[in-house]
Short mmCIF file of C-alpha atoms in Angstrom, two decimals:
data_model
loop_
_atom_site.label_atom_id
_atom_site.label_comp_id
_atom_site.label_asym_id
_atom_site.label_seq_id
_atom_site.Cartn_x
_atom_site.Cartn_y
_atom_site.Cartn_z
CA UNK A 1 -61.88 46.22 -40.41
CA UNK A 2 -63.95 43.54 -38.67
CA UNK A 3 -61.80 40.77 -40.15
CA UNK A 4 -58.64 42.58 -39.05
CA UNK A 5 -59.97 42.95 -35.50
CA UNK A 6 -60.92 39.28 -35.41
CA UNK A 7 -57.43 38.30 -36.56
CA UNK A 8 -55.85 40.55 -33.92
CA UNK A 9 -58.04 39.07 -31.19
CA UNK A 10 -57.25 35.56 -32.38
CA UNK A 11 -53.53 36.32 -32.36
CA UNK A 12 -53.80 37.82 -28.88
CA UNK A 13 -55.72 34.80 -27.60
CA UNK A 14 -53.13 32.44 -29.07
CA UNK A 15 -50.32 34.47 -27.49
CA UNK A 16 -52.06 34.46 -24.11
CA UNK A 17 -52.69 30.73 -24.33
CA UNK A 18 -49.04 30.17 -25.21
CA UNK A 19 -47.92 32.26 -22.22
CA UNK A 20 -50.30 30.34 -19.98
CA UNK A 21 -48.97 27.01 -21.24
CA UNK A 22 -45.37 28.12 -20.76
CA UNK A 23 -46.16 29.28 -17.20
CA UNK A 24 -47.80 25.96 -16.37
CA UNK A 25 -44.94 23.92 -17.81
CA UNK A 26 -42.39 26.09 -16.03
CA UNK A 27 -43.97 25.51 -12.63
CA UNK A 28 -45.07 21.90 -12.92
CA UNK A 29 -43.14 19.50 -10.67
CA UNK A 30 -42.61 16.87 -13.38
CA UNK A 31 -39.92 17.19 -15.98
CA UNK A 32 -41.47 17.89 -19.40
CA UNK A 33 -39.51 17.40 -22.62
CA UNK A 34 -40.94 17.78 -26.13
CA UNK A 35 -39.22 16.80 -29.37
CA UNK A 36 -40.19 17.57 -32.97
CA UNK A 37 -40.59 15.10 -35.83
CA UNK A 38 -36.79 15.01 -36.24
CA UNK A 39 -36.41 14.05 -32.59
CA UNK A 40 -34.82 17.38 -31.59
CA UNK A 41 -35.71 18.99 -28.26
CA UNK A 42 -38.05 21.98 -28.59
CA UNK A 43 -39.16 22.15 -24.95
CA UNK A 44 -37.17 21.48 -21.78
CA UNK A 45 -38.90 22.87 -18.69
CA UNK A 46 -37.40 24.01 -15.37
CA UNK A 47 -38.17 20.70 -13.64
CA UNK A 48 -36.35 18.83 -16.43
CA UNK A 49 -33.34 21.07 -15.77
CA UNK A 50 -33.44 20.32 -12.04
CA UNK A 51 -33.98 16.57 -12.40
CA UNK A 52 -31.38 15.95 -15.10
CA UNK A 53 -28.91 18.67 -14.21
CA UNK A 54 -28.88 19.83 -17.85
CA UNK A 55 -29.69 23.53 -18.54
CA UNK A 56 -32.38 24.27 -21.14
CA UNK A 57 -29.99 26.12 -23.44
CA UNK A 58 -27.77 23.03 -23.66
CA UNK A 59 -30.69 20.72 -24.48
CA UNK A 60 -32.62 22.70 -27.11
CA UNK A 61 -31.98 21.56 -30.67
CA UNK A 62 -30.36 18.26 -29.65
CA UNK A 63 -31.78 14.77 -29.40
CA UNK A 64 -32.40 13.49 -25.82
CA UNK A 65 -29.85 10.75 -26.46
CA UNK A 66 -27.19 13.41 -27.09
CA UNK A 67 -28.09 15.23 -23.88
CA UNK A 68 -28.72 12.31 -21.52
CA UNK A 69 -26.58 9.60 -23.14
CA UNK A 70 -29.70 7.48 -23.57
CA UNK A 71 -32.84 7.59 -25.70
CA UNK A 72 -36.18 8.31 -24.05
CA UNK A 73 -38.36 7.02 -26.89
CA UNK A 74 -40.09 3.68 -26.54
CA UNK A 75 -39.75 1.28 -29.49
CA UNK A 76 -42.37 1.82 -32.20
CA UNK A 77 -45.00 4.52 -32.55
CA UNK A 78 -47.21 3.37 -29.66
CA UNK A 79 -45.89 4.13 -26.14
CA UNK A 80 -46.34 1.32 -23.63
CA UNK A 81 -47.32 3.45 -20.62
CA UNK A 82 -45.19 4.25 -17.59
CA UNK A 83 -41.59 3.04 -17.78
CA UNK A 84 -38.57 3.16 -15.50
CA UNK A 85 -35.38 4.47 -17.06
CA UNK A 86 -32.01 5.36 -15.59
CA UNK A 87 -29.81 8.29 -16.59
CA UNK A 88 -26.55 9.75 -15.35
CA UNK A 89 -26.61 13.04 -13.45
CA UNK A 90 -23.06 14.08 -12.85
CA UNK A 91 -21.37 11.05 -11.37
CA UNK A 92 -24.51 9.38 -10.03
CA UNK A 93 -27.21 7.18 -11.52
CA UNK A 94 -30.78 8.37 -11.04
CA UNK A 95 -34.04 6.62 -11.89
CA UNK A 96 -36.98 8.24 -13.65
CA UNK A 97 -40.62 7.25 -13.90
CA UNK A 98 -41.33 8.18 -17.53
CA UNK A 99 -44.52 8.51 -19.56
CA UNK A 100 -44.64 9.35 -23.25
CA UNK A 101 -47.23 10.74 -25.64
CA UNK A 102 -46.98 10.79 -29.43
CA UNK A 103 -48.19 13.90 -31.34
CA UNK A 104 -49.51 13.28 -34.87
CA UNK A 105 -50.21 15.58 -37.79
CA UNK A 106 -53.53 15.57 -39.70
CA UNK A 107 -52.19 12.80 -41.93
CA UNK A 108 -51.49 10.57 -38.93
CA UNK A 109 -47.72 10.77 -39.15
CA UNK A 110 -45.63 11.29 -36.01
CA UNK A 111 -45.11 15.05 -35.57
CA UNK A 112 -43.28 14.86 -32.26
CA UNK A 113 -43.27 13.36 -28.79
CA UNK A 114 -43.78 14.67 -25.27
CA UNK A 115 -42.07 13.02 -22.29
CA UNK A 116 -43.09 13.57 -18.66
CA UNK A 117 -40.90 12.19 -15.89
CA UNK A 118 -40.10 12.45 -12.19
CA UNK A 119 -37.13 11.40 -10.10
CA UNK A 120 -37.94 8.24 -8.12
CA UNK A 121 -34.38 7.48 -7.00
CA UNK A 122 -35.24 8.04 -3.32
CA UNK A 123 -38.26 5.73 -3.56
CA UNK A 124 -36.12 3.03 -5.16
CA UNK A 125 -33.57 3.33 -2.35
CA UNK A 126 -36.33 2.96 0.25
CA UNK A 127 -37.83 -0.03 -1.57
CA UNK A 128 -34.38 -1.63 -1.79
CA UNK A 129 -33.83 -1.08 1.94
CA UNK A 130 -37.26 -2.56 2.71
CA UNK A 131 -36.47 -5.67 0.66
CA UNK A 132 -33.13 -6.00 2.44
CA UNK A 133 -34.91 -5.49 5.75
CA UNK A 134 -37.46 -8.23 5.08
CA UNK A 135 -34.67 -10.56 3.95
CA UNK A 136 -32.52 -9.81 6.99
CA UNK A 137 -35.38 -10.08 9.49
CA UNK A 138 -36.48 -13.37 7.94
CA UNK A 139 -32.95 -14.69 8.31
CA UNK A 140 -32.68 -13.43 11.89
CA UNK A 141 -36.02 -14.99 12.84
CA UNK A 142 -35.19 -18.26 11.14
CA UNK A 143 -31.93 -18.74 13.04
CA UNK A 144 -33.33 -18.83 16.61
CA UNK A 145 -36.47 -20.63 15.47
CA UNK A 146 -34.34 -23.35 13.87
CA UNK A 147 -32.33 -23.74 17.07
CA UNK A 148 -35.43 -23.86 19.27
CA UNK A 149 -37.09 -26.39 16.99
CA UNK A 150 -33.97 -28.52 16.74
CA UNK A 151 -33.25 -28.68 20.47
CA UNK A 152 -36.93 -29.18 21.31
CA UNK A 153 -37.29 -32.00 18.78
CA UNK A 154 -34.14 -33.65 20.12
CA UNK A 155 -35.43 -33.57 23.70
CA UNK A 156 -38.68 -35.24 22.58
CA UNK A 157 -36.95 -38.21 20.98
CA UNK A 158 -37.96 -41.55 22.49
CA UNK A 159 -34.90 -43.43 21.32
CA UNK A 160 -32.39 -41.33 23.26
CA UNK A 161 -32.07 -41.04 27.02
CA UNK A 162 -30.59 -37.73 28.07
CA UNK A 163 -28.90 -37.14 31.37
CA UNK A 164 -29.94 -34.25 33.56
CA UNK A 165 -26.90 -32.21 32.55
CA UNK A 166 -27.53 -32.67 28.82
CA UNK A 167 -31.21 -31.82 29.23
CA UNK A 168 -30.29 -28.68 31.16
CA UNK A 169 -27.83 -27.65 28.42
CA UNK A 170 -30.48 -28.05 25.73
CA UNK A 171 -33.04 -26.12 27.77
CA UNK A 172 -30.51 -23.34 28.36
CA UNK A 173 -29.96 -23.05 24.60
CA UNK A 174 -33.72 -22.97 24.01
CA UNK A 175 -34.14 -20.23 26.61
CA UNK A 176 -31.28 -18.21 25.14
CA UNK A 177 -32.62 -18.45 21.59
CA UNK A 178 -36.14 -17.61 22.78
CA UNK A 179 -34.71 -14.47 24.40
CA UNK A 180 -32.96 -13.60 21.16
CA UNK A 181 -36.21 -14.10 19.25
CA UNK A 182 -38.04 -11.87 21.73
CA UNK A 183 -35.44 -9.15 21.17
CA UNK A 184 -36.00 -9.22 17.41
CA UNK A 185 -39.77 -9.00 17.82
CA UNK A 186 -39.38 -6.18 20.36
CA UNK A 187 -37.38 -4.18 17.80
CA UNK A 188 -40.09 -4.61 15.19
CA UNK A 189 -42.76 -3.55 17.67
CA UNK A 190 -40.66 -0.56 18.72
CA UNK A 191 -40.43 0.63 15.12
CA UNK A 192 -44.20 0.23 14.70
CA UNK A 193 -44.78 2.31 17.85
CA UNK A 194 -42.29 4.95 16.73
CA UNK A 195 -44.00 5.22 13.35
CA UNK A 196 -47.42 5.61 14.99
CA UNK A 197 -46.16 7.94 17.74
CA UNK A 198 -47.29 5.52 20.46
CA UNK A 199 -43.90 4.73 22.01
CA UNK A 200 -43.81 5.97 25.60
CA UNK A 201 -40.75 6.97 27.61
CA UNK A 202 -40.82 7.40 31.38
CA UNK A 203 -38.10 9.79 32.48
CA UNK A 204 -36.59 9.58 35.95
CA UNK A 205 -33.17 10.16 37.54
CA UNK A 206 -31.15 7.13 36.40
CA UNK A 207 -27.72 5.94 37.52
CA UNK A 208 -26.07 5.64 34.11
CA UNK A 209 -22.93 3.84 35.31
CA UNK A 210 -25.05 1.16 37.00
CA UNK A 211 -26.94 0.49 33.75
CA UNK A 212 -23.71 0.34 31.76
CA UNK A 213 -22.16 -2.11 34.24
CA UNK A 214 -25.22 -4.38 33.94
CA UNK A 215 -25.00 -4.39 30.15
CA UNK A 216 -21.25 -5.05 30.05
CA UNK A 217 -21.55 -7.84 32.63
CA UNK A 218 -24.23 -9.52 30.48
CA UNK A 219 -22.06 -9.08 27.36
CA UNK A 220 -19.05 -10.67 29.07
CA UNK A 221 -21.23 -13.67 29.88
CA UNK A 222 -22.77 -13.90 26.40
CA UNK A 223 -19.65 -13.24 24.31
CA UNK A 224 -16.96 -14.64 26.57
CA UNK A 225 -16.19 -17.40 24.08
CA UNK A 226 -15.17 -14.94 21.37
CA UNK A 227 -12.24 -13.66 23.42
CA UNK A 228 -13.37 -10.03 23.46
CA UNK A 229 -12.08 -7.82 26.24
CA UNK A 230 -14.45 -5.30 27.81
CA UNK A 231 -13.01 -2.15 29.35
CA UNK A 232 -15.07 0.16 31.55
CA UNK A 233 -14.23 3.80 32.19
CA UNK A 234 -16.66 5.08 34.82
CA UNK A 235 -16.63 8.24 36.94
CA UNK A 236 -15.81 7.84 40.65
CA UNK A 237 -19.01 9.62 41.66
CA UNK A 238 -22.57 8.64 40.76
CA UNK A 239 -23.84 10.42 37.65
CA UNK A 240 -27.57 10.47 37.03
CA UNK A 241 -29.36 11.34 33.81
CA UNK A 242 -33.01 12.04 33.10
CA UNK A 243 -33.77 8.83 31.24
CA UNK A 244 -36.05 5.84 30.86
CA UNK A 245 -33.97 3.10 32.47
CA UNK A 246 -35.26 0.27 30.27
CA UNK A 247 -34.81 2.29 27.08
CA UNK A 248 -31.31 3.34 28.15
CA UNK A 249 -30.40 -0.29 28.78
CA UNK A 250 -31.73 -1.23 25.33
CA UNK A 251 -29.62 1.47 23.64
CA UNK A 252 -26.40 0.52 25.44
CA UNK A 253 -27.05 -3.19 24.79
CA UNK A 254 -27.51 -2.61 21.06
CA UNK A 255 -24.35 -0.50 20.82
CA UNK A 256 -22.26 -3.02 22.75
CA UNK A 257 -23.58 -5.94 20.67
CA UNK A 258 -22.80 -4.00 17.48
CA UNK A 259 -19.29 -3.33 18.76
CA UNK A 260 -18.78 -7.05 19.38
CA UNK A 261 -20.27 -7.97 16.01
CA UNK A 262 -17.97 -5.68 14.04
CA UNK A 263 -14.78 -6.18 16.06
CA UNK A 264 -12.44 -9.10 15.37
CA UNK A 265 -12.31 -11.97 17.85
CA UNK A 266 -10.11 -10.96 20.73
CA UNK A 267 -10.80 -7.26 20.14
CA UNK A 268 -11.36 -4.71 22.87
CA UNK A 269 -14.71 -3.03 23.49
CA UNK A 270 -14.39 0.13 25.58
CA UNK A 271 -17.44 1.66 27.27
CA UNK A 272 -17.21 5.00 29.05
CA UNK A 273 -19.46 7.28 31.08
CA UNK A 274 -18.61 10.90 31.84
CA UNK A 275 -20.23 14.19 32.73
CA UNK A 276 -20.06 16.93 30.09
CA UNK A 277 -21.41 20.22 31.46
CA UNK A 278 -25.16 19.64 31.81
CA UNK A 279 -25.19 16.28 30.02
CA UNK A 280 -24.06 12.72 30.62
CA UNK A 281 -21.97 11.30 27.76
CA UNK A 282 -21.76 7.56 27.05
CA UNK A 283 -19.29 6.17 24.53
CA UNK A 284 -18.89 2.69 23.03
CA UNK A 285 -15.65 2.09 21.10
CA UNK A 286 -14.97 -0.88 18.83
CA UNK A 287 -11.99 -2.12 16.83
CA UNK A 288 -13.87 -2.84 13.62
CA UNK A 289 -13.25 -1.71 10.07
CA UNK A 290 -14.75 1.70 10.73
CA UNK A 291 -17.50 3.60 8.93
CA UNK A 292 -16.81 5.83 5.90
CA UNK A 293 -17.65 9.50 6.38
CA UNK A 294 -20.32 9.28 3.67
CA UNK A 295 -22.26 6.72 5.74
CA UNK A 296 -21.98 8.25 9.21
CA UNK A 297 -25.33 10.02 9.07
CA UNK A 298 -27.12 7.42 6.95
CA UNK A 299 -26.54 4.58 9.42
CA UNK A 300 -29.12 6.15 11.74
CA UNK A 301 -31.91 5.95 9.15
CA UNK A 302 -34.49 3.18 9.15
CA UNK A 303 -33.54 -0.05 7.33
CA UNK A 304 -30.07 1.26 6.48
CA UNK A 305 -27.12 -1.07 6.93
CA UNK A 306 -23.56 -0.04 6.16
CA UNK A 307 -22.15 -2.06 3.27
CA UNK A 308 -18.50 -1.15 3.60
CA UNK A 309 -15.92 -3.89 3.88
CA UNK A 310 -16.42 -5.90 7.04
CA UNK A 311 -20.00 -4.65 7.49
CA UNK A 312 -21.80 -6.63 4.81
CA UNK A 313 -24.88 -8.83 4.87
CA UNK A 314 -22.96 -11.72 6.36
CA UNK A 315 -22.96 -9.93 9.68
CA UNK A 316 -26.75 -10.03 9.87
CA UNK A 317 -28.86 -7.31 11.43
CA UNK A 318 -32.14 -5.72 10.50
CA UNK A 319 -30.88 -2.16 10.05
CA UNK A 320 -33.17 -0.96 12.84
CA UNK A 321 -31.00 -0.83 15.97
CA UNK A 322 -29.33 2.53 15.37
CA UNK A 323 -32.55 4.06 14.04
CA UNK A 324 -34.37 2.99 17.21
CA UNK A 325 -31.51 4.28 19.38
CA UNK A 326 -31.64 7.70 17.69
CA UNK A 327 -35.43 7.97 18.06
CA UNK A 328 -35.40 6.82 21.70
CA UNK A 329 -32.68 9.32 22.53
CA UNK A 330 -34.61 12.10 20.80
CA UNK A 331 -37.62 11.23 22.98
CA UNK A 332 -35.34 11.49 26.05
CA UNK A 333 -33.85 14.82 24.83
CA UNK A 334 -30.58 13.21 23.91
CA UNK A 335 -28.64 12.73 20.70
CA UNK A 336 -26.25 10.21 19.16
CA UNK A 337 -23.40 10.35 16.64
CA UNK A 338 -20.44 8.32 15.45
CA UNK A 339 -16.84 9.38 15.03
CA UNK A 340 -13.74 7.55 13.79
CA UNK A 341 -11.15 6.35 16.26
CA UNK A 342 -7.45 6.96 15.86
CA UNK A 343 -6.09 3.92 14.10
CA UNK A 344 -9.02 1.55 13.70
CA UNK A 345 -12.67 1.26 14.57
CA UNK A 346 -15.52 3.59 15.46
CA UNK A 347 -16.76 5.36 18.55
CA UNK A 348 -20.51 5.67 19.06
CA UNK A 349 -21.32 8.48 21.46
CA UNK A 350 -24.63 9.63 22.87
CA UNK A 351 -25.67 12.16 25.47
CA UNK A 352 -28.58 12.54 27.86
CA UNK A 353 -29.57 15.52 30.03
CA UNK A 354 -28.09 15.49 33.51
CA UNK A 355 -30.81 14.69 36.05
CA UNK A 356 -32.86 17.80 36.73
CA UNK A 357 -31.56 19.75 33.72
CA UNK A 358 -34.61 19.06 31.54
CA UNK A 359 -36.90 20.49 34.24
CA UNK A 360 -34.67 23.56 34.64
CA UNK A 361 -34.74 24.14 30.87
CA UNK A 362 -38.54 24.01 30.85
CA UNK A 363 -38.75 26.57 33.67
CA UNK A 364 -36.33 28.89 31.90
#
């Protein structure tokens, strides 16, 4: 009787331990897959289902290579630690961080393997964007620095006598490139402040049309040689928004410069200001290649740069301008979006609260 009770207790303990293990494996965030000595799947937890998109009932009894179209085993009987592997999930490629453990029987032979993995596709995308960002910023910094160095070195030459007009031209180029360099550094500092929550905005009633006219006038001066035409559509009456004037100018400047960058020489850049109920709406239209629907939300994320035709790396850019614009507008209780234009190009639109509306909303 005592032996029978001991066996029953042992069986119950084993059953409870098995249930506990199943519960843990079912709720763990990592995908867990176990195969037997023949390499057939005997365990495929809920996280493995979610990560791979393959239901447990379809995986059990098959080799991982049959289920995922690639083998998970490392060569040989001794796993080499954490590895990165890619698999297909539907029509997309995803990347897994994979670790592997070998189970052995009392004789030392391989009795099975356990694989633990997690989806690191998002991290890889971020790392890729960071590398692109560093590369792009380095290129953007190098360009004005090269110009400043070149013109400065030329002016210091002892074997050439420059006339006053030539000297003034060189100094104008140096000043222009120094301003461009300052703009790049300001963007980097703005992102650092946004990340730390230290970026300040000072809201006040701001004449939006006046700011837009300033920006377009500066763009006509800077990009006049490219043959672009700038068209303004402003309301007859003054329209004021609750905004930080300097931040508003920065946003409009970035959008206008983007419109010039992505429009063909001789293209038309249209900038409009209008009142929409209790908001002020500003639009910047270009005649570029346009932005695919799949990228219209992603272009406002940090480091992201659209890679559709006509918007490739050759056009430069750090992938920060639209991210900064979105964050600045959020701080000013505004929002920004992009929509396709009829025919060709894109229209970037953002809104700000009409002057006094933010205060009314707070009181309500």
